[in-house]
Coordinates of C-alpha atoms in Angstrom, one line a residue:
Chain A
X274 CA 0.0 0.2 0.1
X275 CA 1.5 3.4 -1.0
X276 CA 1.9 5.8 1.6
X277 CA 0.4 9.3 1.2
X278 CA 3.3 11.8 1.0
X279 CA 1.6 14.9 1.4
X280 CA 0.4 16.4 4.4
X281 CA -1.7 19.6 5.6
X282 CA 0.1 21.3 8.3
X283 CA -1.4 23.6 10.6
X284 CA -4.6 22.6 9.8
X285 CA -7.5 24.0 11.8
X286 CA -11.0 22.9 12.8
X287 CA -13.6 24.5 10.6
X288 CA -11.3 24.6 7.5
X289 CA -14.0 22.2 5.8
X290 CA -12.7 22.7 2.3
X291 CA -9.3 21.7 3.4
X292 CA -10.5 18.8 5.7
X293 CA -12.4 17.2 3.0
X294 CA -10.1 17.6 0.3
X295 CA -7.6 16.0 2.9
X296 CA -10.1 13.3 3.4
X297 CA -10.8 12.6 0.1
X298 CA -7.2 12.5 -0.7
X299 CA -6.7 10.2 1.9
X300 CA -9.3 8.2 0.8
X301 CA -8.5 7.8 -2.8
X302 CA -6.0 10.1 -4.1
X303 CA -3.5 7.5 -3.9
X304 CA -5.0 5.3 -6.1
X305 CA -4.1 2.3 -4.0
X306 CA -5.7 3.1 -0.8
X307 CA -9.1 1.5 -0.8
X308 CA -11.7 3.4 0.4
X309 CA -14.0 1.0 1.5
X310 CA -13.9 -2.9 1.6
X311 CA -16.7 -5.2 -0.3
X312 CA -19.3 -4.0 2.5
X313 CA -18.8 -0.9 1.8
X314 CA -16.9 -0.2 5.2
X315 CA -14.7 2.5 5.5
X316 CA -11.1 1.1 5.2
X317 CA -8.5 2.7 7.6
X318 CA -5.3 4.6 6.0
X319 CA -2.0 3.2 7.0
X320 CA -0.3 4.8 9.8
X321 CA 2.9 6.1 8.8
X322 CA 6.2 4.5 9.9
X323 CA 7.7 7.2 12.1
X324 CA 6.2 7.4 15.5
X325 CA 3.9 9.6 16.9
X326 CA 6.6 12.1 18.5
X327 CA 8.2 12.5 15.3
X328 CA 4.9 13.2 13.7
X329 CA 4.0 15.8 16.4
X330 CA 7.6 17.2 15.8
X331 CA 6.8 17.8 12.4
X332 CA 3.4 19.3 13.1
X333 CA 2.5 23.2 13.8
X334 CA 1.9 24.1 17.3
X335 CA 2.7 20.7 19.0
X336 CA 6.1 21.5 20.4
X337 CA 5.2 21.8 23.7
X338 CA 3.6 18.2 24.1
X339 CA 6.3 17.0 21.7
X340 CA 9.0 18.0 23.9
X341 CA 7.3 16.8 27.0
X342 CA 7.1 13.4 25.6
X343 CA 11.0 13.7 25.0
X344 CA 11.6 15.3 28.4
X345 CA 9.6 12.6 30.5
X346 CA 10.8 9.6 28.5
X347 CA 6.9 8.9 27.8
X348 CA 8.4 9.2 23.9
X349 CA 9.4 5.5 24.5
X350 CA 6.1 3.9 24.7
X351 CA 5.3 5.1 21.3
X352 CA 8.5 2.9 19.8
X353 CA 7.1 -0.6 20.4
X354 CA 4.3 -2.8 19.5
X355 CA 1.8 -1.5 22.3
X356 CA -0.9 0.9 20.9
X357 CA -2.0 4.3 22.6
X358 CA -4.1 7.1 21.5
X359 CA -2.6 10.6 22.7
X360 CA -5.0 13.5 23.2
X361 CA -2.1 15.6 22.1
X362 CA -3.0 19.2 23.7
X363 CA -2.0 22.1 21.2
X364 CA 1.0 24.9 22.2
X365 CA -1.9 27.1 23.3
X366 CA -3.2 24.8 25.7
X367 CA -0.2 24.7 27.7
X368 CA 0.4 28.5 27.1
X369 CA -3.0 29.2 28.8
X370 CA -1.6 28.2 31.9
X371 CA 0.4 31.3 32.4
X372 CA 3.8 32.1 34.0
X373 CA 3.0 29.5 36.8
X374 CA 2.7 26.8 34.1
X375 CA 6.2 27.5 33.0
X376 CA 7.3 24.9 35.8
X377 CA 5.4 22.4 33.9
X378 CA 6.6 23.2 30.7
X379 CA 10.2 24.0 31.3
X380 CA 11.0 20.6 32.7
X381 CA 11.6 22.0 36.1
X382 CA 8.5 19.5 37.3
X383 CA 8.8 16.6 34.9
X384 CA 6.9 14.1 37.2
X385 CA 3.8 16.3 37.1
X386 CA 4.3 16.8 33.4
X387 CA 4.4 12.9 33.1
X388 CA 1.2 12.5 35.1
X389 CA -0.7 15.3 33.2
X390 CA 0.5 13.5 29.8
X391 CA -1.1 10.1 31.4
X392 CA -4.3 11.8 31.5
X393 CA -4.2 12.6 28.0
X394 CA -3.1 8.9 27.0
X395 CA -5.7 6.2 26.4
X396 CA -5.2 2.6 25.6
X397 CA -5.3 1.3 22.2
X398 CA -5.6 2.5 18.3
X399 CA -8.5 5.3 18.5
X400 CA -9.5 6.9 15.4
X401 CA -11.5 10.1 15.7
X402 CA -14.0 8.3 13.7
X403 CA -14.3 5.4 16.0
X404 CA -15.0 7.9 18.8
X405 CA -17.7 9.7 17.0
X406 CA -19.2 6.5 15.7
X407 CA -19.6 5.4 19.5
X408 CA -21.1 8.4 20.5
X409 CA -23.9 8.2 17.6
X410 CA -24.7 4.8 18.9
X411 CA -24.6 5.7 22.6
X412 CA -28.1 6.0 24.4
X413 CA -26.4 9.0 26.4
X414 CA -24.9 10.4 23.3
X415 CA -21.6 10.1 25.1
X416 CA -19.0 7.7 25.4
X417 CA -16.7 6.8 28.5
X418 CA -12.8 5.8 28.1
X419 CA -10.5 5.5 30.8
X420 CA -7.3 7.5 30.5
X421 CA -3.9 5.8 31.4
X422 CA -4.3 8.1 34.6
X423 CA -7.2 5.9 35.7
X424 CA -9.8 8.6 35.3
X425 CA -12.7 8.3 33.1
X426 CA -12.9 10.7 30.4
X427 CA -16.3 11.7 28.6
X428 CA -16.5 12.3 25.1
X429 CA -19.2 14.0 23.3
X430 CA -20.2 15.9 20.3
X431 CA -20.6 19.3 20.6
X432 CA -21.8 20.8 17.2
X433 CA -19.2 19.7 14.5
X434 CA -16.6 18.9 17.2
X435 CA -16.0 16.6 19.9
X436 CA -15.3 17.3 23.1
X437 CA -13.4 15.8 25.9
X438 CA -14.2 16.2 29.6
X439 CA -12.4 15.0 32.6
X440 CA -13.9 14.3 35.9
X441 CA -12.8 17.8 37.3
X442 CA -14.4 19.4 34.6
X443 CA -11.3 20.3 32.6
X444 CA -12.5 19.9 28.9
X445 CA -10.6 19.7 25.7
X446 CA -11.9 19.9 21.8
X447 CA -10.6 17.8 19.0
X448 CA -9.0 20.1 16.6
X449 CA -7.1 19.5 13.3
X450 CA -5.7 16.3 11.9
X451 CA -4.6 13.2 13.8
X452 CA -1.7 11.6 13.0
X453 CA -1.5 8.0 13.1
X454 CA 2.3 6.8 13.3
X455 CA 3.7 3.3 14.2
X456 CA 1.2 1.5 16.7
X457 CA -0.1 4.4 18.0
X458 CA -2.3 7.5 17.3
X459 CA -2.2 11.3 18.5
X460 CA -5.3 13.5 17.9
X461 CA -4.4 17.1 18.5
X462 CA -6.6 18.7 21.0
X463 CA -7.3 22.1 22.4
X464 CA -7.3 22.3 26.1
X465 CA -6.0 20.6 28.9
X466 CA -7.6 17.7 30.7
X467 CA -6.4 18.7 34.0
X468 CA -7.7 22.0 36.1
X469 CA -4.5 23.5 37.0
X470 CA -4.0 26.1 39.6
X471 CA -0.3 27.6 39.3
Chain B
X54 CA 9.8 17.0 6.1
X55 CA 9.2 13.7 6.8
X56 CA 6.2 11.8 4.9
X57 CA 3.4 11.6 7.1
X58 CA 0.2 10.1 6.8
X59 CA -2.6 12.0 8.1
X60 CA -6.0 11.2 9.0
X61 CA -8.8 13.6 9.6
X62 CA -9.8 14.5 13.0
X63 CA -11.6 17.8 14.2
X64 CA -15.0 18.3 12.6
X65 CA -17.5 15.6 12.2
X66 CA -17.7 16.7 8.5
X67 CA -14.5 15.9 8.1
X68 CA -14.9 12.5 9.8
X69 CA -18.0 11.9 7.8
X70 CA -15.7 12.2 4.7
X71 CA -13.4 9.8 5.5
X72 CA -15.9 7.2 7.0
X73 CA -18.1 6.6 4.5
X74 CA -18.1 8.8 1.8
X75 CA -14.5 9.0 1.3
X76 CA -14.6 8.9 -2.3
X77 CA -18.0 10.8 -2.8
X78 CA -17.8 13.7 -5.3
X79 CA -19.2 17.1 -4.9
X80 CA -22.5 16.3 -3.4
X81 CA -25.1 14.5 -4.5
X82 CA -26.8 11.7 -3.1
X83 CA -29.9 12.1 -1.1
X84 CA -30.7 8.9 1.3
X85 CA -33.8 7.2 1.9
X86 CA -33.9 4.6 4.0
X87 CA -35.3 1.0 3.8
X88 CA -34.7 -1.3 6.6
X89 CA -35.9 -4.2 8.0
X90 CA -35.3 -5.0 11.9
X91 CA -36.4 -7.4 14.2
X92 CA -39.5 -6.7 15.9
X93 CA -41.4 -9.7 16.7
X94 CA -42.0 -11.1 20.2
X95 CA -43.6 -9.9 23.0
X96 CA -41.9 -7.4 24.8
X97 CA -43.0 -4.6 26.7
X98 CA -44.3 -1.7 24.4
X99 CA -41.6 0.5 25.4
X100 CA -39.1 -1.8 24.0
X101 CA -36.8 0.3 21.7
X102 CA -35.3 -1.6 18.7
X103 CA -32.0 0.0 18.1
X104 CA -31.6 0.0 14.5
X105 CA -33.3 -0.3 11.8
X106 CA -33.6 1.3 8.2
X107 CA -31.2 2.2 6.2
X108 CA -30.8 4.9 3.4
X109 CA -31.6 5.0 0.1
X110 CA -30.7 7.8 -1.8
X111 CA -32.7 9.5 -4.2
X112 CA -30.7 11.5 -6.6
X113 CA -30.7 15.2 -6.4
X114 CA -28.7 18.0 -7.8
X115 CA -25.7 18.2 -5.7
X116 CA -24.8 21.6 -5.4
X117 CA -22.6 23.5 -3.0
X118 CA -22.0 21.0 -0.8
X119 CA -23.9 18.1 -1.1
X120 CA -26.9 17.0 0.4
X121 CA -27.7 15.7 3.5
X122 CA -29.7 13.0 2.5
X123 CA -33.4 12.4 3.2
X124 CA -35.1 10.4 6.1
X125 CA -34.8 9.8 9.1
X126 CA -32.0 7.2 10.0
X127 CA -33.3 7.0 13.6
X128 CA -36.2 4.7 13.0
X129 CA -37.4 3.3 16.1
X130 CA -39.7 0.1 16.6
X131 CA -41.6 -0.2 19.5
X132 CA -43.1 -3.0 20.7
X133 CA -40.6 -6.1 20.2
X134 CA -38.9 -7.4 22.4
X135 CA -38.0 -10.7 20.9
X136 CA -35.8 -13.1 21.7
X137 CA -33.2 -12.9 19.2
X138 CA -36.0 -13.5 16.5
X139 CA -34.8 -12.3 13.2
X140 CA -36.8 -9.2 12.6
X141 CA -38.9 -8.8 9.9
X142 CA -40.3 -5.1 10.7
X143 CA -40.2 -2.5 8.2
X144 CA -38.4 0.2 9.3
X145 CA -37.9 3.4 6.9
X146 CA -36.1 6.1 7.4
X147 CA -34.6 8.5 5.6
X148 CA -31.3 9.4 7.1
X149 CA -29.0 12.0 7.3
X150 CA -26.6 10.1 5.3
X151 CA -26.7 9.8 1.5
X152 CA -26.8 6.5 0.3
X153 CA -25.4 3.4 1.8
X154 CA -22.2 2.0 2.5
X155 CA -23.6 0.5 6.0
X156 CA -21.5 2.4 7.9
X157 CA -22.8 5.2 10.7
X158 CA -21.2 8.1 8.8
X159 CA -23.2 11.1 8.6
X160 CA -24.1 13.0 5.5
X161 CA -21.8 13.9 3.0
X162 CA -22.1 17.4 3.5
X163 CA -20.0 17.6 0.3
X164 CA -17.3 20.4 -0.4
X165 CA -17.9 23.9 -1.0
X166 CA -19.4 24.2 -4.3
X167 CA -17.4 26.8 -6.4
X168 CA -18.6 26.2 -10.1
X169 CA -15.8 24.0 -10.8
X170 CA -15.6 20.3 -11.1
X171 CA -17.6 17.9 -13.4
X172 CA -20.8 16.3 -12.2
X173 CA -20.7 13.9 -9.6
X174 CA -23.2 11.1 -8.5
X175 CA -23.9 9.4 -5.6
X176 CA -24.4 5.6 -5.1
X177 CA -24.1 3.8 -2.1
X178 CA -25.3 0.6 -0.9
X179 CA -25.4 -1.1 2.5
X180 CA -26.2 -3.3 4.7
X181 CA -26.9 -3.5 8.1
X182 CA -27.7 -5.3 11.2
X183 CA -29.6 -4.3 14.2
X184 CA -29.3 -5.4 17.7
X185 CA -32.5 -4.3 19.5
X186 CA -31.9 -3.0 23.1
X187 CA -34.6 -2.8 25.3
X188 CA -36.4 -4.4 28.3
X189 CA -37.8 -7.0 26.2
X190 CA -36.8 -10.7 26.5
X191 CA -34.0 -10.5 24.7
X192 CA -31.8 -9.3 22.0
X193 CA -33.3 -9.1 18.9
X194 CA -31.1 -8.7 15.5
X195 CA -32.4 -7.5 12.6
X196 CA -31.3 -6.5 9.0
X197 CA -31.2 -3.6 7.2
X198 CA -30.5 -2.4 3.6
X199 CA -30.1 0.8 2.6
X200 CA -29.3 2.3 -0.9
X201 CA -28.6 5.4 -2.1
X202 CA -28.7 7.1 -5.5
X203 CA -27.7 10.1 -6.2
X204 CA -27.4 11.9 -9.3
X205 CA -27.2 15.3 -10.3
X206 CA -24.6 17.7 -11.4
X207 CA -22.1 18.5 -8.6
X208 CA -20.5 21.5 -8.4
X209 CA -18.2 20.8 -5.8
X210 CA -14.4 21.3 -5.5
X211 CA -13.3 18.2 -5.6
X212 CA -12.6 18.1 -9.5
X213 CA -9.4 15.7 -9.2
X214 CA -11.9 13.2 -8.6
X215 CA -14.5 14.1 -10.4
X216 CA -16.7 11.4 -12.3
X217 CA -16.0 8.6 -9.3
X218 CA -19.0 7.2 -7.7
X219 CA -19.7 8.8 -4.8
X220 CA -20.7 6.6 -1.2
X221 CA -22.9 7.9 1.3
X222 CA -24.1 6.2 4.5
X223 CA -27.0 6.2 6.5
X224 CA -27.0 8.0 9.5
X225 CA -25.7 6.7 12.8
X226 CA -28.9 7.2 14.6
X227 CA -29.6 4.2 13.4
X228 CA -28.3 3.0 16.5
X229 CA -27.1 -0.4 15.8
X230 CA -28.4 -1.1 12.2
X231 CA -25.7 0.4 10.4
X232 CA -23.4 -2.5 9.4
X233 CA -22.0 -5.4 10.2
X234 CA -19.0 -3.5 11.2
X235 CA -19.5 -0.3 12.8
X236 CA -15.9 0.5 12.9
X237 CA -13.6 1.2 10.5
X238 CA -11.4 -1.6 9.7
X239 CA -9.0 -3.1 7.0
X240 CA -9.7 -5.5 4.5
X241 CA -10.0 -9.1 6.3
X242 CA -7.2 -10.9 5.7
X243 CA -7.1 -14.6 4.2
X244 CA -5.6 -16.5 6.7
X245 CA -8.5 -16.3 9.3
X246 CA -9.8 -19.8 11.1
X247 CA -13.1 -19.3 12.7
X248 CA -12.7 -21.6 15.9
X249 CA -15.4 -22.4 18.1
X250 CA -14.8 -22.2 21.7
X251 CA -17.2 -23.1 24.4
X252 CA -17.7 -20.4 27.0
X253 CA -19.3 -20.0 30.6
X254 CA -22.7 -21.3 30.6
X255 CA -22.0 -23.8 27.6
X256 CA -22.5 -20.9 25.5
X257 CA -20.3 -21.3 22.4
X258 CA -18.7 -18.3 20.7
X259 CA -16.4 -18.2 17.7
X260 CA -13.0 -16.4 17.5
X261 CA -11.1 -15.6 14.6
X262 CA -7.9 -16.9 15.1
X263 CA -4.4 -17.6 13.3
X264 CA -1.1 -18.3 14.0
X265 CA -0.3 -14.7 15.0
X266 CA -2.2 -14.8 17.7
X267 CA -2.9 -16.9 21.2
X268 CA -6.5 -17.3 22.4
X269 CA -7.2 -17.7 26.2
X270 CA -10.5 -18.5 27.3
X271 CA -9.8 -19.0 31.0
X272 CA -9.2 -16.8 33.9
X273 CA -7.3 -13.5 34.1
X274 CA -4.8 -12.7 31.8
X275 CA -2.7 -11.2 34.8
X276 CA -4.1 -10.8 38.5
X277 CA -3.8 -7.2 39.2
X278 CA -5.0 -7.7 42.9
X279 CA -2.2 -10.0 43.9
X280 CA 0.2 -7.3 42.8
X281 CA 1.4 -4.4 44.8
X282 CA 1.4 -2.0 42.4
X283 CA 2.5 1.0 43.8
X284 CA 4.2 0.3 47.1
X285 CA 5.0 2.7 49.8
X286 CA 8.2 3.1 51.2
X287 CA 8.9 4.0 54.5
X288 CA 11.2 6.5 55.6
X289 CA 13.5 9.4 53.7
X290 CA 13.6 9.1 50.1
X291 CA 17.2 8.0 49.1
X292 CA 19.4 11.1 48.6
X293 CA 17.1 13.4 50.7
X294 CA 18.2 13.0 54.2
X295 CA 21.2 14.6 53.1
X296 CA 20.0 17.1 50.9
X297 CA 17.7 18.4 53.7
X298 CA 19.4 17.9 57.0
X299 CA 17.8 14.9 58.2
X300 CA 14.9 14.6 56.0
X301 CA 13.3 17.7 56.9
X302 CA 12.4 20.0 54.0
X303 CA 11.7 23.7 54.5
X304 CA 8.1 24.8 53.9
X305 CA 6.8 21.3 53.2
X306 CA 4.6 21.7 56.1
X307 CA 2.8 24.7 54.1
X308 CA 0.3 23.8 51.9
X309 CA 0.7 23.1 48.3
X310 CA 1.7 25.8 46.0
X311 CA 0.5 24.0 42.9
X312 CA -1.7 21.5 41.9
X313 CA 0.6 19.1 40.5
X314 CA 2.1 19.4 44.6
X315 CA -1.0 17.1 45.5
X316 CA -1.3 13.6 45.1
X317 CA -4.7 13.7 43.0
X318 CA -2.7 15.5 40.2
X319 CA -1.0 11.9 39.7
X320 CA -3.5 9.5 41.0
X321 CA -7.2 9.3 40.5
X322 CA -8.8 9.0 43.8
X323 CA -5.8 8.9 45.6
X324 CA -6.9 8.3 49.2
X325 CA -4.2 6.9 51.5
X326 CA -5.4 8.9 54.5
X327 CA -2.1 10.7 54.7
X328 CA -0.6 14.1 54.3
X329 CA 1.1 13.9 51.0
X330 CA 3.5 16.4 49.0
X331 CA 5.3 16.6 46.0
X332 CA 8.9 16.6 46.8
X333 CA 11.8 16.6 44.1
X334 CA 10.2 13.6 42.1
X335 CA 8.6 11.8 44.8
X336 CA 5.2 12.1 46.8
X337 CA 6.1 12.1 50.2
X338 CA 4.0 11.7 53.2
X339 CA 4.8 14.1 56.2
X340 CA 4.5 13.3 59.6
X341 CA 5.0 16.1 62.2
X342 CA 6.5 19.7 61.2
X343 CA 8.3 19.1 57.8
X344 CA 9.6 15.3 58.6
X345 CA 8.8 12.6 56.2
X346 CA 7.1 9.2 57.3
X347 CA 7.1 7.5 53.8
X348 CA 7.1 7.9 50.1
X349 CA 6.1 6.9 46.5
X350 CA 8.9 7.5 43.7
X351 CA 7.4 9.0 40.6
X352 CA 7.7 8.6 36.9
X353 CA 9.9 10.9 35.3
X354 CA 10.7 12.1 38.7
X355 CA 12.7 9.7 41.1
X356 CA 12.4 7.3 38.3
X357 CA 13.2 9.4 35.3
X358 CA 15.9 7.8 32.6
X359 CA 19.2 7.9 33.6
X360 CA 18.6 7.3 37.4
X361 CA 19.7 4.0 38.7
X362 CA 17.0 1.8 40.4
X363 CA 17.5 1.8 44.0
X364 CA 18.0 -2.1 44.9
X365 CA 15.4 -1.4 48.0
X366 CA 12.4 -0.9 45.1
X367 CA 10.7 -3.9 44.8
X368 CA 9.9 -4.9 41.1
X369 CA 6.9 -7.4 40.3
X370 CA 7.6 -9.8 37.4
X371 CA 5.0 -9.7 34.5
X372 CA 3.6 -12.5 32.6
X373 CA 6.2 -13.9 30.0
X374 CA 3.9 -12.7 27.2
X375 CA 4.5 -9.0 28.3
X376 CA 8.1 -9.9 28.3
X377 CA 7.9 -10.3 24.3
X378 CA 4.9 -7.7 23.6
X379 CA 6.6 -4.9 25.3
X380 CA 10.4 -6.1 24.6
X381 CA 11.3 -6.1 27.9
X382 CA 14.2 -8.0 27.6
X383 CA 14.4 -10.5 30.3
X384 CA 13.7 -10.6 33.9
X385 CA 16.9 -8.7 34.6
X386 CA 16.2 -5.9 31.9
X387 CA 13.1 -4.3 33.3
X388 CA 11.3 -2.7 36.4
X389 CA 7.3 -2.3 37.2
X390 CA 6.2 0.1 39.5
X391 CA 3.0 1.8 39.6
X392 CA 1.5 0.7 36.1
X393 CA 4.9 1.5 34.2
X394 CA 7.3 -0.8 33.0
X395 CA 10.8 0.8 32.7
X396 CA 13.8 -0.8 30.9
X397 CA 16.8 -0.7 32.8
X398 CA 20.2 -1.7 32.0
X399 CA 21.2 -5.3 33.5
X400 CA 24.3 -4.6 34.9
X401 CA 24.2 -0.9 36.5
X402 CA 20.2 -1.0 36.9
X403 CA 20.2 2.3 35.3
X404 CA 16.7 3.3 33.7
X405 CA 17.3 3.2 30.0
X406 CA 13.3 3.8 28.7
X407 CA 10.0 3.4 29.3
X408 CA 8.9 0.6 27.7
X409 CA 5.2 1.0 28.4
X410 CA 2.3 2.3 30.5
X411 CA -0.4 -0.1 31.7
X412 CA -3.9 0.1 32.4
X413 CA -3.9 -2.6 35.0
X414 CA -7.8 -3.3 34.5
X415 CA -9.0 -6.2 36.1
X416 CA -10.2 -7.8 32.8
X417 CA -11.3 -11.7 33.5
X418 CA -12.7 -14.2 30.7
X419 CA -16.3 -15.0 31.8
X420 CA -16.4 -11.3 33.6
X421 CA -18.0 -8.1 32.3
X422 CA -15.5 -5.7 30.3
X423 CA -14.9 -3.2 33.3
X424 CA -16.3 0.2 32.0
X425 CA -14.5 2.9 30.4
X426 CA -13.8 0.6 27.1
X427 CA -16.9 2.1 25.3
X428 CA -15.0 2.6 22.2
X429 CA -13.4 0.2 19.6
X430 CA -9.6 0.5 20.1
X431 CA -8.0 -2.3 18.3
X432 CA -4.6 -1.6 16.9
X433 CA -4.3 -1.1 13.4
X434 CA -2.3 -4.1 12.8
X435 CA -5.1 -6.1 13.9
X436 CA -8.0 -4.5 12.4
X437 CA -8.3 -6.8 9.5
X438 CA -9.0 -9.6 11.9
X439 CA -10.9 -8.2 14.9
X440 CA -13.8 -5.7 14.3
X441 CA -17.0 -5.2 15.7
X442 CA -19.7 -7.0 14.2
X443 CA -23.2 -8.1 15.8
X444 CA -21.8 -11.4 17.1
X445 CA -18.6 -9.6 19.1
X446 CA -17.0 -6.3 19.9
X447 CA -13.4 -6.5 20.5
X448 CA -11.3 -3.9 22.8
X449 CA -7.6 -3.6 23.3
X450 CA -6.1 -3.3 27.0
X451 CA -2.3 -3.6 27.8
X452 CA -1.2 -5.9 24.8
X453 CA -4.5 -7.9 24.9
X454 CA -7.3 -8.1 22.4
X455 CA -10.4 -8.6 24.4
X456 CA -13.4 -10.5 22.8
X457 CA -16.8 -9.4 24.0
X458 CA -20.2 -10.7 24.1
X459 CA -21.7 -7.5 22.3
X460 CA -24.9 -7.8 24.6
X461 CA -23.8 -8.5 28.0
X462 CA -20.1 -7.3 27.2
X463 CA -19.0 -10.3 29.1
X464 CA -15.5 -11.0 28.3
X465 CA -15.2 -14.2 26.1
X466 CA -11.6 -14.6 25.1
X467 CA -8.4 -12.8 25.9
X468 CA -6.1 -12.6 22.7
X469 CA -2.5 -12.4 23.0
X470 CA -0.7 -10.7 19.7
X471 CA 2.2 -12.6 18.6
X472 CA 3.5 -10.9 15.9

């Protein structure tokens, strides 16, 4: 299967035209990636060979979370067989912590950063579409996924976006394109899933 | 720039485009539903069938962004609470979705029209199965078919693929009647053997099997209840007695300055009845004044890459399977603590890398799957073998794929991934 060689950097939610074009490209532009199987079910595109941290490194607005993965050593979990899904907060989400949050982002409290990242890590390979599909089928219009930090995160649709809510009320919203690399996925989000007082 | 494959996230519209209508051309296709669902039997009137209804698309001009399709996909049959009877009731619903494909995907909103592009046509076909859910006498399974046809001049912005047929999907609110598989998967591989197993209560079930997996149908894969996952160590953390003059760090008795100084930042529901604070890579419990009674070493803190694993810290032997799956390198080459697997240098005990984070969910064959696994999350490499169907759900946790009964969510099998 041929890997698609282009990407759209800096994509933002709401840019429907770009998203649509990209989606169409993913599904069919290569000419070799099947869009659906004989039943009509959508077929996944193949993940990149680069692990998730490297994909984040190449993505605009994801520098902080990428650095955090490297500094805490959690980048290593993306190099093996195990699958994880990272709800990857964008740089603006960390910047919103203000000066007090610099202790987190500057590496002063890496244990705290590792704990924060665990809250954004989910077991397995979760595509946004998997989550949306499950929400649609849910009687409650929401689904729950337990994070690697052991907390139940609630996913809901909010207009055109999917939002994630942590038990403490912290909320993040899917944005941009998911990055699939190696055995894992990163879904860019806006917002941190832990309320922080610094 | 590295080549990277990008997959849509973000907006629902974007998701829909990838989901089922990936080849759809600009616009076109309205959905009309035709579905059949189970609906016989004497369930309470309030029993609500999930699913039914597909979508048939009546053509229409797809200008400026496709069509939302017709028909409510949220067909509901009431009254049936049948006992696994095949459904016969008619369910009609137009969905939001244009056409079929069977997937749950929402309507193809289509790209913005701009006057360019050739005419597009949308056609779709889908088949679905429904699982009734309700207070009836058991799950009903129905089947639905949806077809969509669409035609019209498309004026969207996707000229490179103009002329390709569009595929639409009935709306997900069919709730269960979407498709044999509600999830994005890969074309099924050819070496799968469908092996019959006898489960609890003598109920048989089938597991797709081949040489790259090992199927376990008994007990727990790992008994987390027998493992001291986060042992608390008495006394002063290594090195801190010297640093803090007998292990009395100044200011520790004051309230935590930051959110991440508190234990609940690190562990959900942390409740050891103690007065814990963050200090230098540890969570320490204070006694009187600033004295430290005991401590917990933290990932990326005391247990950071490059640090030497103290000999006094116990580790826990993981199952042999974990050794291979997580690439741990043998019993002397890794340590486990607090749901984290560390690779260490066998000679120096220096932490070389973090091999994996574990959920540590208490999952046992014959028991219900714990909460928190609502969504299909099977790794990409196994989506050509394990995908949700009306007969089985699959969920991944800590290196295992678990097969669940879709109705009871009972774990039928734990599947080890050997390749």
